[in-house]
Amino acid sequence: MPQSVRFGYTMMTEQAGPRDLVDHVVAAERAGFDFSVTSDHYFPWLAEQGHSPYAWSVLGAAAQATSTIPLMTYVTCPTVRYHPAVVAQKAATMQLLSEGRFRLGLGSGENLNEHVVGTGWPAPATRLAMLSEAVDIIRALFAGGDVTHHGEHYDVENARLWDLPDEPPPIGIAVSGPLSCRLAGEQADLVVATEPRSELLDAFDRHGGGGKPRVGQLPVCYDPDRDAAVARAHEQFRWALNPWTVNAELRGPTGFAAATANTGPEQVAGTIPCGDDPAEFVRAVQRFVDAGFTEIALVQVGGDHQFAFLDWARDTLLPALRAR
């Protein structure tokens, strides 16, 4: 693999409590991961995952508990549950707490998390328009001074960030289709995706993304017992086999359970590398590299199985990835 490829660790808030998540990223830093990312959910995808603490509190604690590993939201939705002016304040504070190690990953969100505030779930094109306006507001606040904005979707009245970092956090935008790729190319400092599809990056480049970082994410399920790994991946991560057109719309874990009722363990194992053969994990990562991604964040499935994975990653997986 190219020497420029970086390998990251995911603090998945859907599968561990807040103190455990911080312990996990401390261990990931010690294991030698190049960066970390954090999901930002109000609900888990499936009830079996069992968690969903407030990501921004976890990030603040992680910033203090670590010293070198970069931190990133993967991703925050700044449109419904959060107002973009508040997201700007949170991100600026995180950049200060982490001493410049933070990146703000943004996306158009999922009904799973955003429905809780009771304002309804907009259509896809509207969600992207809201995201675009939100990014404009966030960048205006990062620039300093008073910001007043009366737009199509948001009002901001005499807002100002009183604690600003010298360098604002870079903004990443998640993509899954042509419209989001255009938005990311025009407005983002980096692109975020969960599928190794080169056409997403090509579209990002066409709209101004050339030369910018591109961050992918890959679920994995390490366990010396492959059958146990497959069973756990099926129990907790079968939702990931749904297309994002489905995942963005379902309202709660029961909906995801119903949508995946016919998804079998071997179907999951065909997408998520399971077991302890590093070659299988390397092949899965290689698909992202071949598609053009420069950074790949790994998600170890199972909140109670992080430390064993991190030890194995330190001793076996990361050396195998970097040797390749």
Short mmCIF file of C-alpha atoms in Angstrom, two decimals, residues 77-285:
data_model
loop_
_atom_site.label_atom_id
_atom_site.label_comp_id
_atom_site.label_asym_id
_atom_site.label_seq_id
_atom_site.Cartn_x
_atom_site.Cartn_y
_atom_site.Cartn_z
CA CYS A 77 -25.43 16.17 11.30
CA PRO A 78 -25.60 19.97 11.73
CA THR A 79 -29.11 20.43 10.39
CA VAL A 80 -31.96 19.12 12.58
CA ARG A 81 -30.95 17.87 16.03
CA TYR A 82 -28.14 20.45 16.19
CA HIS A 83 -28.27 24.03 14.94
CA PRO A 84 -25.16 24.85 12.84
CA ALA A 85 -24.25 27.79 15.09
CA VAL A 86 -24.00 25.38 18.03
CA VAL A 87 -21.98 22.87 15.99
CA ALA A 88 -19.51 25.65 15.15
CA GLN A 89 -19.06 26.43 18.84
CA LYS A 90 -18.57 22.76 19.73
CA ALA A 91 -16.05 22.24 16.94
CA ALA A 92 -14.03 25.35 17.79
CA THR A 93 -13.90 24.26 21.44
CA MET A 94 -12.78 20.77 20.43
CA GLN A 95 -9.99 22.21 18.30
CA LEU A 96 -8.76 24.16 21.32
CA LEU A 97 -9.05 21.23 23.73
CA SER A 98 -7.20 18.91 21.37
CA GLU A 99 -4.56 21.52 20.50
CA GLY A 100 -5.28 21.35 16.79
CA ARG A 101 -6.02 17.62 16.45
CA PHE A 102 -9.71 17.89 15.53
CA ARG A 103 -11.53 17.59 12.20
CA LEU A 104 -15.23 18.28 11.82
CA GLY A 105 -16.89 15.57 9.75
CA LEU A 106 -20.41 16.51 8.67
CA GLY A 107 -23.23 14.69 6.93
CA SER A 108 -26.90 15.04 6.05
CA GLY A 109 -27.86 12.62 8.81
CA GLU A 110 -30.27 9.78 9.47
CA ASN A 111 -33.86 9.81 10.65
CA LEU A 112 -32.72 7.35 13.33
CA ASN A 113 -31.09 10.20 15.26
CA GLU A 114 -32.74 13.37 14.01
CA HIS A 115 -36.40 12.44 14.59
CA VAL A 116 -36.03 12.93 18.35
CA VAL A 117 -36.57 16.71 18.19
CA GLY A 118 -39.95 16.24 16.52
CA THR A 119 -39.57 18.58 13.56
CA GLY A 120 -39.96 15.93 10.86
CA TRP A 121 -37.47 14.38 8.46
CA PRO A 122 -36.87 16.36 5.25
CA ALA A 123 -36.56 14.88 1.77
CA PRO A 124 -33.01 14.05 0.58
CA ALA A 125 -32.56 17.13 -1.64
CA THR A 126 -33.76 19.37 1.19
CA ARG A 127 -31.37 17.73 3.63
CA LEU A 128 -28.44 18.48 1.33
CA ALA A 129 -29.57 22.09 0.88
CA MET A 130 -29.74 22.40 4.67
CA LEU A 131 -26.26 20.91 4.99
CA SER A 132 -24.84 23.36 2.45
CA GLU A 133 -26.32 26.34 4.30
CA ALA A 134 -25.10 24.91 7.61
CA VAL A 135 -21.53 24.68 6.31
CA ASP A 136 -21.68 28.34 5.23
CA ILE A 137 -22.79 29.35 8.72
CA ILE A 138 -20.10 27.27 10.42
CA ARG A 139 -17.35 28.71 8.21
CA ALA A 140 -18.60 32.26 8.82
CA LEU A 141 -18.39 31.71 12.57
CA PHE A 142 -14.94 30.10 12.27
CA ALA A 143 -13.81 33.31 10.53
CA GLY A 144 -14.54 35.38 13.65
CA GLY A 145 -16.68 38.43 14.29
CA ASP A 146 -20.43 38.73 14.58
CA VAL A 147 -22.58 36.63 12.28
CA THR A 148 -26.19 37.34 11.41
CA HIS A 149 -27.80 35.10 8.82
CA HIS A 150 -31.36 34.78 7.56
CA GLY A 151 -31.45 31.99 5.03
CA GLU A 152 -33.83 29.48 3.56
CA HIS A 153 -33.45 27.03 6.42
CA TYR A 154 -31.70 28.81 9.30
CA ASP A 155 -31.63 32.07 11.18
CA VAL A 156 -28.59 33.23 13.12
CA GLU A 157 -28.85 36.41 15.13
CA ASN A 158 -25.72 38.23 16.24
CA ALA A 159 -23.70 35.07 16.93
CA ARG A 160 -20.00 35.05 17.68
CA LEU A 161 -17.47 32.46 18.82
CA TRP A 162 -15.47 33.95 21.66
CA ASP A 163 -12.96 31.12 21.86
CA LEU A 164 -11.49 30.45 18.45
CA PRO A 165 -8.44 28.33 17.56
CA ASP A 166 -5.69 29.86 15.45
CA GLU A 167 -6.55 27.34 12.73
CA PRO A 168 -10.19 26.28 12.40
CA PRO A 169 -10.86 22.55 12.18
CA PRO A 170 -10.96 21.22 8.63
CA ILE A 171 -14.46 20.31 7.48
CA GLY A 172 -15.24 16.94 5.93
CA ILE A 173 -18.50 16.08 4.20
CA ALA A 174 -19.93 12.57 3.85
CA VAL A 175 -20.91 11.44 0.36
CA SER A 176 -23.04 8.66 -1.07
CA GLY A 177 -24.23 9.99 -4.45
CA PRO A 178 -23.80 12.71 -7.09
CA LEU A 179 -25.43 15.58 -5.19
CA SER A 180 -23.46 15.03 -1.99
CA CYS A 181 -20.23 14.61 -4.02
CA ARG A 182 -20.83 17.98 -5.64
CA LEU A 183 -21.50 19.60 -2.27
CA ALA A 184 -18.35 18.06 -0.79
CA GLY A 185 -16.20 19.07 -3.76
CA GLU A 186 -17.38 22.66 -3.54
CA GLN A 187 -17.45 23.15 0.23
CA ALA A 188 -15.34 20.55 2.06
CA ASP A 189 -11.68 20.29 2.99
CA LEU A 190 -11.89 16.50 2.85
CA VAL A 191 -14.41 13.86 1.83
CA VAL A 192 -15.89 11.04 3.93
CA ALA A 193 -17.44 7.79 2.67
CA THR A 194 -18.25 4.32 3.95
CA GLU A 195 -18.10 2.47 0.63
CA PRO A 196 -14.98 1.82 -1.51
CA ARG A 197 -16.50 3.35 -4.63
CA SER A 198 -14.05 5.20 -6.86
CA GLU A 199 -16.91 6.97 -8.66
CA LEU A 200 -17.66 8.91 -5.48
CA LEU A 201 -14.11 10.22 -5.34
CA ASP A 202 -14.08 10.95 -9.08
CA ALA A 203 -17.20 13.08 -8.66
CA PHE A 204 -15.67 14.80 -5.63
CA ASP A 205 -12.61 15.64 -7.72
CA ARG A 206 -14.68 17.01 -10.60
CA HIS A 207 -16.28 19.54 -8.29
CA GLY A 208 -13.09 20.82 -6.68
CA GLY A 209 -11.93 18.01 -4.42
CA GLY A 210 -8.71 17.16 -6.23
CA GLY A 211 -5.77 16.68 -3.88
CA LYS A 212 -7.89 16.79 -0.72
CA PRO A 213 -7.89 13.95 1.85
CA ARG A 214 -10.44 11.20 1.42
CA VAL A 215 -11.42 9.18 4.48
CA GLY A 216 -13.14 5.80 4.30
CA GLN A 217 -14.47 3.53 7.03
CA LEU A 218 -14.47 -0.26 7.21
CA PRO A 219 -16.18 -2.46 9.84
CA VAL A 220 -14.13 -5.48 10.92
CA CYS A 221 -14.72 -8.20 13.49
CA TYR A 222 -11.56 -9.63 15.01
CA ASP A 223 -11.83 -12.79 17.09
CA PRO A 224 -9.59 -15.87 17.23
CA ASP A 225 -12.83 -17.85 16.87
CA ARG A 226 -14.07 -16.97 13.38
CA ASP A 227 -17.52 -18.42 14.01
CA ALA A 228 -17.89 -16.16 17.05
CA ALA A 229 -16.75 -13.19 14.99
CA VAL A 230 -19.29 -13.92 12.24
CA ALA A 231 -22.08 -14.34 14.79
CA ARG A 232 -21.21 -11.04 16.49
CA ALA A 233 -20.92 -9.15 13.20
CA HIS A 234 -24.32 -10.47 12.18
CA GLU A 235 -25.92 -9.66 15.52
CA GLN A 236 -24.63 -6.09 15.75
CA PHE A 237 -23.67 -4.90 12.27
CA ARG A 238 -26.01 -6.48 9.72
CA TRP A 239 -27.64 -3.06 9.26
CA ALA A 240 -24.51 -1.99 7.36
CA LEU A 241 -25.53 -4.14 4.40
CA ASN A 242 -28.53 -1.88 3.75
CA PRO A 243 -28.11 0.84 1.12
CA TRP A 244 -27.86 4.33 2.58
CA THR A 245 -31.13 5.25 0.91
CA VAL A 246 -32.66 2.86 3.45
CA ASN A 247 -30.41 3.61 6.43
CA ALA A 248 -31.12 7.33 6.20
CA GLU A 249 -34.88 6.85 6.45
CA LEU A 250 -35.57 4.22 9.13
CA ARG A 251 -36.74 5.63 12.44
CA GLY A 252 -35.39 3.29 15.12
CA PRO A 253 -33.63 0.02 15.98
CA THR A 254 -36.82 -2.00 15.50
CA GLY A 255 -36.99 -0.74 11.92
CA PHE A 256 -33.41 -1.83 11.27
CA ALA A 257 -34.10 -5.21 12.86
CA ALA A 258 -37.08 -5.69 10.54
CA ALA A 259 -35.19 -4.49 7.47
CA THR A 260 -32.42 -7.04 8.09
CA ALA A 261 -34.57 -9.99 9.18
CA ASN A 262 -33.55 -11.96 6.11
CA THR A 263 -29.85 -11.01 6.19
CA GLY A 264 -27.82 -14.09 7.08
CA PRO A 265 -24.48 -14.39 8.90
CA GLU A 266 -22.54 -15.42 5.80
CA GLN A 267 -23.89 -12.41 3.90
CA VAL A 268 -22.43 -10.22 6.63
CA ALA A 269 -19.15 -12.14 6.61
CA GLY A 270 -18.94 -11.54 2.86
CA THR A 271 -18.76 -7.80 3.53
CA ILE A 272 -17.10 -7.56 6.95
CA PRO A 273 -13.77 -9.36 7.45
CA CYS A 274 -14.13 -11.71 10.40
CA GLY A 275 -11.68 -13.82 12.41
CA ASP A 276 -7.95 -13.36 12.89
CA ASP A 277 -6.42 -13.84 9.44
CA PRO A 278 -4.68 -10.51 8.74
CA ALA A 279 -4.64 -11.23 5.00
CA GLU A 280 -8.45 -11.07 4.91
CA PHE A 281 -8.42 -7.70 6.68
CA VAL A 282 -5.67 -6.38 4.39
CA ARG A 283 -7.68 -7.36 1.30
CA ALA A 284 -10.70 -5.48 2.59
CA VAL A 285 -8.64 -2.37 3.29
#
